[in-house]
Every structure is written in C-alpha cells, then in structure tokens.
Amino acid sequence: MFSPTFCLAKWHHTTIYLATGETHSCYHPAPHPIPLEELKDNPSALHNTKEKKEQRKQMLCGEKPEGCSYCWKIEAMGDSYISDRHIKTASIFTPGRVQEIQNADDDFNIDPEYIEISFSNECNFKCGYCHPKASSRYWKEIEDHGPYKMSSTHRQDIDWFKV
C-alpha cells in the first residue's frame, strides 16, 4: 500500500515559468525558483528540484508537504470532498508508474509526462483561478485595484515583475 499522502503530480507534472525562472507540479502550491546551480550538473532539475524531491520524500513517508495545503484542507472537509490530489493521481495512474517510484531512491530523477511551459505572462484573460505570473491582464487588475482578499496570497504577488 502506498502512502496516504501520495500524489503522482509531484512526480509526473510540471509547469515551468521561463519569464520568472520558477516551477511547480500543480497549480495550488506557490511556484519555487528553478535552482540554476543544480541545472549545471543535472538538467532535469527543471523539474527534479531539491525542493520537489524533499516534498516527494515527505509524501512517501506519509507526511503532508506544506505547499500542498490546498488539497489537505479539501480532504479534511470529509470523505465526500475530493481534492485535486486524488483527481491528478487517478488520471495518470498506472501500476508501472507507481512501481518505478516505489523502486527508486530519494534522489531519483523522473521525466515528467505532463509539461506546461509558460514563455511569458502575456494573456488576454484574467481568469479568477489564475495569477499574475500567468496573466498580464490579471497583473494589470491587481496593479490598478490592489490584491483580492484570498486565503493564498502567492497568486497576487506582482513584486516579482518590478525591476
């Protein structure tokens, strides 16, 4: 039996924001910097960052990485609530993928199967679930009117854009 906090997205999904040099495996946790020093020796650190590897290790040990709190909060609401962690894991689950992870060590580099690359934040939309790092219209809205009151503020930080 696998850990009850396991999420395949942490291994097989990645979003890479080239404009900001950040990555994450899911839309809910805040993106973190891609460590350029790690890339020199390990090009797969675009996805296999030390931070992600530590979160994977936590999941395999039954711990709940703090960055994944969105899903933990959904799951704490009861059995009738299904988090994205369950949806993302179920959507790409195969026994082979799980076996590969079970057989690997903590420092295992894995090739993601879902890769999203963002070249800039230029976008004509300002979807409510998005953030200014992915939408120039969303960024303009926050710049003009200030941040929205939300439980997670990482989606509204526009200071990264200032030079």
GROMACS .gro file of C-alpha atoms in nm, residues 37 49 67 121 148:
model
    5
   37GLU     CA    1   2.334   2.584  -0.983
   49THR     CA    2   1.447   2.033  -0.794
   67GLY     CA    3   0.283   2.361  -0.014
  121ASN     CA    4   0.258   3.621  -1.871
  148TYR     CA    5  -0.800   4.048  -0.384
   0.00000   0.00000   0.00000
